[in-house]
Amino acid sequence: MSRAAETVGGETEPWEEVTPDAARRLLVAAVEAFAERGYHATTTRDIAGRAGMSPAALYIHYKTKEELLHRISRIGHDRALAILRTAAGGEGGAADRLADAVSSFVRWHAGRRTTARVVQYELDALGPEARAEILALRRQVDAEVRGIVEDGVAAGEFDVPDVQGTTLAILSLCIDVARWFNIEGPRTPDEVGALYAGLVLRMVGARPPGDART
Amino acid sequence: MSRAAETVGGETEPWEEVTPDAARRLLVAAVEAFAERGYHATTTRDIAGRAGMSPAALYIHYKTKEELLHRISRIGHDRALAILRTAAGGEGGAADRLADAVSSFVRWHAGRRTTARVVQYELDALGPEARAEILALRRQVDAEVRGIVEDGVAAGEFDVPDVQGTTLAILSLCIDVARWFNIEGPRTPDEVGALYAGLVLRMVGARPPGDART
DNA sequence: GCCCTTACTGAGCGAGCGCTTAGGCTCGGG
DNA sequence: CCCGAGCCTAAGCGCTCGCTCAGTAAGGGC
C-alpha cells in the first residue's frame, strides 16, 4: 500500500484533539446525527441524547449548534488536506503521486463516510465567515491536485487539454464517494480507492504502470 | 450537437405537465427553495411566499410538504431517465452513444441545476414508500449506462476491467455536477458536457474519435 | 470546614414550525 | 338573480425547535 495509506488506516477516531472528553463525545454524536439526517433535520436534543447528556449540556461546550458543525467541518477539511499533501509531496513520478492521492482521498471518503458527508455536504449550513474559512481550505485542496496534474503535463507523463476542468472532475469523482458509498456494499474502501486511481490515470492520459503501449 | 441535446435545450420550464397553474407555481417555488436551502431548512411559508400566496394555499394543491418533494423528485427522475434513454437508444457505436449520454446527462445537471440538486440530494427526506419508488428509477438509470458500457466491451470498443464499478463512477461524476456547477462560473453546461464526455471515453479505454493510435 | 470553580440537570421561554379551520370572493349554469 | 363549486386568506392550534437559567453535586486549595 502507498505511503499516504497509514494516515487513514492507523487511527480509530480522529477526534483525539478535541478536549475535554465530554466535548468530544458531543462532537462525535453530532457527526453521526448530521451524517444520518442532515444538519437542519438534527435537533440539539438528539445530539445530547446520543452523547448521554441533557440538552443543556451541549451549550457548556459549544456556543451554538452551528459552532459544532464549524468545528467538525474545520477538523475534517484539515485532515483531508493533510492526506492529499502527504501524497502530493511523495517522491515518485506524477502518475504515482496522483494515484496515491486519489486512492488515499477516496479511502478517506469511503472509510470515514459519516465525517466526509458532513464535511462535503453541509457547507451551506454555515454562516458567511465560517463558510469563507472552509472555502479557503477547499481552494488549497484543489491547488494540491492541480499541482500534480500540472507536474505530469510538464514532464510529458500526462495528456490533459484542460487542466483546471480535469482537476475539478477528479476531485468531484472522489468527493461524491461520500454520497453513495455503503459500508455494507460489495466494495471495501481500499478496493474503491484502487479502482478510482486507475480511472483517474486514464482520465489524465497516463500510461498504466507496466503498460508497454505507446 | 447530439440527438439527445434538444431534450434539454428546447424547453424553458419542464413543469408544463403540472396543472392547474397555481399548483405549478407552488412547485417551481418549492424547487427553488429546496435547491437553495435544502428541504428541511425550507418552510411552507417560504414556498407559498415565493409563489405569491398565503401559507394555507399550499395545502389546497398538496397534502403535505413531503408530497411536493415527492412530485418534484418523480418528475425530475423521469426527465433524467428519458434523456439517458434517448442517448442510449441512438444508432452510433457504443462510444458515440456513451459520449451522447454523458454530455446530455451533464448538460441537464448543469443547466437545470436547481432541479437536479433537489432530485439528487434530497432523497433521504422522502418517506419509505416514496423513496423506494425513486430508487427503482435510479436502478433503471444505472442499467441504461451499464448497458452502453457492456455493449462497448462486447464490441471490443472499450477496455473495462470492472463494468459495474466504472458505471458507478461515470454516473457519480455526472451527478456531482449538480453540487459544484455555478451558472456564473467560467463554463457553460455545453462545455462541461463536452469535457466530461471526453473524460468518460478515456475512463472506458475508448479511442477518441479520429485518433489513429492502436 | 469553607468556598470557589467546573460540569451538569430540570424546567421552561419565545419563536417558528407544519398544518387546519372558518369564512369570503369569483364565476358559470340555471 | 341566486347558487354551489373552486380557490384563496386570516387566524390560529398544537407542537417542537434552539437556547437559557437557577440550582446541584463533585473536587481541590487553604
Coordinates of N, CA and C in Angstrom, one line a residue, chain A residues 37-189:
Chain A
R37 N -29.0 12.4 9.1 CA -30.2 13.2 8.9 C -30.0 14.5 8.2
G38 N -28.8 15.0 8.2 CA -28.5 16.4 7.7 C -28.6 17.3 8.9
Y39 N -27.9 18.5 8.7 CA -27.7 19.4 9.8 C -29.1 20.0 10.3
H40 N -29.9 20.4 9.3 CA -31.1 21.1 9.7 C -32.2 20.1 10.3
A41 N -32.1 18.9 9.9 CA -33.1 17.9 10.5 C -32.6 17.3 11.8
T42 N -31.4 17.7 12.2 CA -30.9 17.2 13.5 C -31.2 18.2 14.6
T43 N -31.7 17.6 15.7 CA -32.0 18.5 16.9 C -30.9 18.5 17.9
T44 N -30.8 19.5 18.6 CA -29.8 19.5 19.7 C -30.1 18.5 20.8
R45 N -31.4 18.2 20.9 CA -31.8 17.2 21.9 C -31.3 15.8 21.4
D46 N -31.3 15.6 20.1 CA -30.8 14.3 19.6 C -29.3 14.2 19.8
I47 N -28.6 15.2 19.5 CA -27.1 15.2 19.7 C -26.8 14.9 21.2
A48 N -27.4 15.6 22.1 CA -27.2 15.5 23.5 C -27.6 14.1 24.0
G49 N -28.7 13.6 23.5 CA -29.2 12.3 23.8 C -28.2 11.2 23.4
R50 N -27.6 11.3 22.2 CA -26.7 10.3 21.7 C -25.4 10.3 22.6
A51 N -25.1 11.5 23.1 CA -23.9 11.6 24.0 C -24.2 11.3 25.4
G52 N -25.4 10.9 25.7 CA -25.8 10.5 27.1 C -25.9 11.7 28.0
M53 N -26.3 12.9 27.5 CA -26.4 14.1 28.3 C -27.7 14.8 28.1
S54 N -28.0 15.8 29.0 CA -29.2 16.6 28.8 C -28.9 17.6 27.7
P55 N -30.0 18.1 27.1 CA -29.9 19.1 26.1 C -29.1 20.3 26.5
A56 N -29.1 20.7 27.7 CA -28.4 21.9 28.2 C -26.9 21.7 28.2
A57 N -26.5 20.5 28.3 CA -25.0 20.2 28.5 C -24.3 20.7 27.2
L58 N -24.9 20.6 26.1 CA -24.3 20.9 24.8 C -23.8 22.4 24.9
Y59 N -24.5 23.3 25.5 CA -24.2 24.7 25.5 C -23.1 25.1 26.5
I60 N -22.6 24.1 27.3 CA -21.5 24.4 28.1 C -20.2 24.3 27.3
H61 N -20.2 23.4 26.2 CA -19.0 23.2 25.4 C -19.0 23.9 24.1
Y62 N -20.3 24.2 23.6 CA -20.4 24.9 22.3 C -21.4 26.0 22.4
K63 N -21.1 27.2 21.8 CA -22.0 28.3 21.9 C -23.3 28.0 21.2
T64 N -23.2 27.5 20.0 CA -24.4 27.2 19.2 C -24.3 25.8 18.5
K65 N -25.4 25.4 18.0 CA -25.4 24.2 17.1 C -24.5 24.4 15.9
E66 N -24.4 25.6 15.4 CA -23.6 25.9 14.2 C -22.1 25.8 14.6
E67 N -21.7 26.1 15.8 CA -20.3 26.0 16.2 C -19.9 24.6 16.1
L68 N -20.8 23.7 16.5 CA -20.5 22.2 16.4 C -20.1 21.9 14.9
L69 N -21.0 22.3 14.0 CA -20.8 22.0 12.6 C -19.5 22.6 12.1
H70 N -19.2 23.8 12.5 CA -18.0 24.5 12.1 C -16.8 23.8 12.6
R71 N -16.7 23.3 13.8 CA -15.6 22.6 14.3 C -15.4 21.3 13.5
I72 N -16.5 20.6 13.3 CA -16.4 19.3 12.5 C -15.9 19.6 11.1
S73 N -16.4 20.6 10.5 CA -16.0 20.9 9.1 C -14.5 21.3 9.1
R74 N -14.1 22.1 10.0 CA -12.7 22.6 10.0 C -11.8 21.4 10.2
I75 N -12.0 20.6 11.2 CA -11.1 19.4 11.5 C -11.1 18.5 10.3
G76 N -12.3 18.2 9.8 CA -12.4 17.3 8.6 C -11.6 17.8 7.4
H77 N -11.8 19.1 7.1 CA -11.1 19.6 6.0 C -9.6 19.6 6.2
D78 N -9.1 19.9 7.4 CA -7.7 19.8 7.8 C -7.2 18.4 7.5
R79 N -7.9 17.4 7.9 CA -7.5 16.0 7.8 C -7.4 15.7 6.3
A80 N -8.5 16.0 5.5 CA -8.5 15.7 4.1 C -7.3 16.4 3.4
L81 N -7.0 17.6 3.7 CA -5.9 18.3 3.1 C -4.6 17.7 3.5
A82 N -4.5 17.3 4.7 CA -3.2 16.6 5.1 C -3.0 15.3 4.4
I83 N -4.0 14.6 4.1 CA -3.9 13.3 3.4 C -3.4 13.6 2.0
L84 N -4.0 14.6 1.3 CA -3.6 15.0 0.0 C -2.2 15.5 -0.1
R85 N -1.8 16.3 0.9 CA -0.4 16.9 0.9 C 0.6 15.8 1.0
T86 N 0.3 14.8 1.9 CA 1.2 13.7 2.0 C 1.5 13.0 0.7
A87 N 0.4 12.7 0.0 CA 0.5 12.0 -1.3 C 1.2 12.9 -2.4
A88 N 0.8 14.2 -2.4 CA 1.3 15.1 -3.4 C 2.8 15.4 -3.2
G89 N 3.3 15.3 -1.9 CA 4.7 15.6 -1.6 C 5.5 14.3 -1.7
G90 N 5.0 13.2 -2.2 CA 5.8 12.0 -2.3 C 6.9 12.1 -3.3
E91 N 7.6 11.0 -3.5 CA 8.8 11.1 -4.3 C 8.8 10.5 -5.7
G92 N 7.7 9.8 -6.0 CA 7.6 9.2 -7.3 C 7.3 10.1 -8.4
G93 N 7.0 9.6 -9.6 CA 6.6 10.5 -10.7 C 5.2 11.0 -10.5
A94 N 4.7 11.8 -11.4 CA 3.4 12.4 -11.3 C 2.3 11.3 -11.2
A95 N 2.4 10.3 -12.0 CA 1.4 9.2 -12.1 C 1.3 8.5 -10.7
D96 N 2.5 8.2 -10.1 CA 2.5 7.6 -8.8 C 1.8 8.5 -7.8
R97 N 2.2 9.7 -7.8 CA 1.7 10.7 -6.8 C 0.2 10.9 -7.0
L98 N -0.3 11.0 -8.2 CA -1.7 11.2 -8.5 C -2.5 9.9 -8.0
A99 N -2.0 8.7 -8.4 CA -2.6 7.5 -7.9 C -2.7 7.4 -6.4
D100 N -1.6 7.8 -5.8 CA -1.5 7.8 -4.3 C -2.5 8.8 -3.7
A101 N -2.6 10.0 -4.3 CA -3.5 11.0 -3.8 C -5.0 10.6 -3.9
V102 N -5.3 10.1 -5.1 CA -6.7 9.7 -5.4 C -7.1 8.5 -4.5
S103 N -6.2 7.5 -4.4 CA -6.6 6.3 -3.6 C -6.7 6.7 -2.1
S104 N -5.8 7.5 -1.6 CA -5.9 7.9 -0.2 C -7.2 8.8 0.1
F105 N -7.4 9.7 -0.8 CA -8.5 10.6 -0.7 C -9.9 9.8 -0.7
V106 N -9.9 8.9 -1.7 CA -11.1 8.1 -1.8 C -11.3 7.2 -0.6
R107 N -10.2 6.6 -0.1 CA -10.3 5.7 1.1 C -10.8 6.5 2.3
W108 N -10.4 7.7 2.4 CA -10.9 8.6 3.5 C -12.4 8.8 3.3
H109 N -12.8 9.2 2.1 CA -14.3 9.5 1.9 C -15.1 8.2 2.1
A110 N -14.6 7.1 1.8 CA -15.4 5.8 2.0 C -15.3 5.3 3.4
G111 N -14.1 5.3 3.9 CA -13.9 4.7 5.3 C -14.5 5.6 6.4
R112 N -14.3 6.9 6.2 CA -14.8 7.8 7.2 C -16.0 8.5 6.6
R113 N -17.0 7.7 6.1 CA -18.0 8.3 5.3 C -18.9 9.3 6.1
T114 N -19.2 9.0 7.4 CA -20.0 9.9 8.1 C -19.4 11.3 8.2
T115 N -18.1 11.3 8.6 CA -17.4 12.6 8.7 C -17.4 13.3 7.3
A116 N -17.1 12.5 6.3 CA -17.0 13.1 4.9 C -18.3 13.7 4.4
R117 N -19.4 13.0 4.7 CA -20.7 13.6 4.3 C -21.0 14.9 4.9
V118 N -20.7 15.0 6.2 CA -20.9 16.3 6.9 C -20.0 17.4 6.3
V119 N -18.7 17.0 6.1 CA -17.7 17.9 5.6 C -18.1 18.4 4.2
Q120 N -18.5 17.5 3.4 CA -18.7 17.9 2.0 C -20.1 18.4 1.6
Y121 N -21.1 18.0 2.4 CA -22.5 18.4 2.0 C -23.2 19.3 2.9
E122 N -22.6 19.7 4.1 CA -23.3 20.6 5.0 C -22.7 22.0 5.0
L123 N -21.9 22.3 4.0 CA -21.2 23.6 3.9 C -22.2 24.7 4.0
D124 N -23.3 24.6 3.3 CA -24.2 25.7 3.1 C -24.9 26.1 4.4
A125 N -24.8 25.2 5.4 CA -25.5 25.5 6.7 C -24.6 26.4 7.6
L126 N -23.4 26.6 7.2 CA -22.5 27.5 7.9 C -22.8 29.0 7.6
G127 N -22.5 29.8 8.5 CA -22.7 31.3 8.3 C -21.6 31.8 7.4
P128 N -21.7 33.0 6.9 CA -20.8 33.6 5.9 C -19.3 33.5 6.3
E129 N -18.9 33.9 7.5 CA -17.5 33.9 7.8 C -16.9 32.5 7.9
A130 N -17.7 31.6 8.6 CA -17.2 30.2 8.7 C -17.1 29.6 7.3
R131 N -18.1 29.8 6.5 CA -18.1 29.2 5.1 C -16.8 29.8 4.3
A132 N -16.5 31.0 4.5 CA -15.4 31.6 3.8 C -14.1 30.9 4.2
E133 N -14.0 30.6 5.5 CA -12.8 30.0 6.1 C -12.7 28.6 5.4
I134 N -13.8 27.9 5.4 CA -13.7 26.5 4.8 C -13.4 26.5 3.3
L135 N -14.0 27.5 2.6 CA -13.8 27.6 1.2 C -12.3 27.8 0.9
A136 N -11.6 28.6 1.8 CA -10.2 28.8 1.6 C -9.4 27.4 1.6
L137 N -9.9 26.6 2.6 CA -9.2 25.2 2.7 C -9.5 24.4 1.4
R138 N -10.7 24.6 0.8 CA -11.0 23.8 -0.4 C -10.2 24.3 -1.5
R139 N -9.9 25.6 -1.6 CA -9.0 26.0 -2.7 C -7.6 25.4 -2.6
Q140 N -7.2 25.2 -1.3 CA -5.9 24.5 -1.1 C -5.9 23.1 -1.6
V141 N -7.1 22.4 -1.3 CA -7.2 21.1 -1.8 C -7.2 21.0 -3.3
D142 N -7.9 21.9 -3.9 CA -7.9 22.0 -5.4 C -6.4 22.2 -5.9
A143 N -5.7 23.2 -5.3 CA -4.4 23.5 -5.7 C -3.5 22.3 -5.6
E144 N -3.6 21.5 -4.6 CA -2.8 20.4 -4.4 C -2.9 19.4 -5.6
V145 N -4.1 19.1 -5.9 CA -4.4 18.1 -7.0 C -3.9 18.7 -8.4
R146 N -4.3 20.0 -8.6 CA -3.9 20.7 -9.8 C -2.4 20.7 -10.0
G147 N -1.7 20.8 -8.9 CA -0.2 20.8 -8.9 C 0.3 19.5 -9.5
I148 N -0.3 18.4 -9.0 CA 0.2 17.1 -9.5 C -0.1 17.0 -11.0
V149 N -1.3 17.3 -11.4 CA -1.6 17.2 -12.8 C -0.7 18.1 -13.7
E150 N -0.4 19.3 -13.2 CA 0.5 20.2 -14.0 C 1.9 19.6 -14.1
D151 N 2.3 19.0 -13.0 CA 3.7 18.3 -13.0 C 3.7 17.3 -14.1
G152 N 2.6 16.5 -14.1 CA 2.5 15.4 -15.0 C 2.6 15.9 -16.5
V153 N 1.8 17.0 -16.7 CA 1.8 17.5 -18.1 C 3.2 18.0 -18.5
A154 N 3.8 18.8 -17.5 CA 5.1 19.4 -17.8 C 6.2 18.3 -18.1
A155 N 6.0 17.2 -17.4 CA 7.0 16.1 -17.5 C 6.7 15.2 -18.7
G156 N 5.6 15.5 -19.4 CA 5.2 14.7 -20.5 C 4.5 13.3 -20.2
E157 N 4.2 13.2 -18.9 CA 3.6 11.9 -18.4 C 2.1 11.9 -18.7
F158 N 1.5 13.1 -18.7 CA 0.0 13.1 -18.9 C -0.3 13.9 -20.2
D159 N -1.5 13.6 -20.7 CA -2.0 14.3 -21.8 C -3.4 14.9 -21.4
V160 N -3.3 16.2 -21.0 CA -4.5 16.8 -20.4 C -4.8 18.2 -21.1
P161 N -5.8 18.2 -22.0 CA -6.1 19.5 -22.7 C -6.6 20.6 -21.7
D162 N -7.4 20.2 -20.7 CA -8.0 21.2 -19.8 C -7.6 20.9 -18.4
V163 N -6.5 21.5 -17.9 CA -6.0 21.1 -16.6 C -7.0 21.4 -15.5
Q164 N -7.6 22.6 -15.5 CA -8.5 23.0 -14.4 C -9.8 22.2 -14.4
G165 N -10.3 22.0 -15.6 CA -11.5 21.2 -15.7 C -11.3 19.8 -15.3
T166 N -10.2 19.2 -15.7 CA -9.9 17.8 -15.3 C -9.6 17.7 -13.8
T167 N -9.0 18.7 -13.2 CA -8.8 18.7 -11.8 C -10.1 18.7 -11.0
L168 N -11.0 19.6 -11.5 CA -12.3 19.6 -10.9 C -13.0 18.3 -11.0
A169 N -12.9 17.6 -12.2 CA -13.6 16.4 -12.3 C -13.0 15.3 -11.4
I170 N -11.7 15.3 -11.3 CA -11.0 14.3 -10.4 C -11.5 14.5 -8.9
L171 N -11.5 15.7 -8.5 CA -12.0 16.0 -7.1 C -13.4 15.6 -6.9
S172 N -14.2 16.0 -7.9 CA -15.7 15.7 -7.9 C -15.9 14.2 -7.8
L173 N -15.2 13.5 -8.5 CA -15.3 12.0 -8.5 C -15.0 11.5 -7.1
C174 N -13.9 11.9 -6.5 CA -13.5 11.5 -5.2 C -14.6 11.9 -4.1
I175 N -15.0 13.1 -4.2 CA -15.9 13.7 -3.1 C -17.2 12.9 -3.2
D176 N -17.7 12.6 -4.4 CA -19.0 12.0 -4.5 C -19.1 10.6 -3.9
V177 N -17.9 10.0 -3.6 CA -17.9 8.7 -3.0 C -18.6 8.8 -1.6
A178 N -18.5 9.9 -0.9 CA -19.2 10.1 0.4 C -20.7 10.0 0.2
R179 N -21.2 10.3 -1.0 CA -22.7 10.3 -1.2 C -23.2 8.8 -1.3
W180 N -22.5 8.0 -2.1 CA -23.0 6.7 -2.5 C -22.4 5.6 -1.7
F181 N -21.2 5.7 -1.1 CA -20.6 4.6 -0.5 C -21.4 4.0 0.6
N182 N -21.4 2.7 0.6 CA -22.2 2.0 1.7 C -21.3 0.9 2.3
I183 N -21.2 1.0 3.6 CA -20.3 0.1 4.3 C -20.7 -1.4 4.1
E184 N -22.0 -1.6 4.0 CA -22.4 -3.0 3.8 C -22.5 -3.3 2.3
G185 N -22.0 -2.5 1.4 CA -22.0 -2.8 0.0 C -20.9 -3.8 -0.3
P186 N -20.7 -4.1 -1.6 CA -19.8 -5.1 -2.0 C -18.4 -4.7 -2.0
R187 N -18.1 -3.4 -1.9 CA -16.7 -3.0 -2.1 C -16.1 -2.4 -0.8
T188 N -14.8 -2.7 -0.5 CA -14.2 -2.1 0.6 C -13.6 -0.7 0.2
P189 N -13.3 0.2 1.1 CA -12.7 1.4 0.8 C -11.4 1.3 0.0

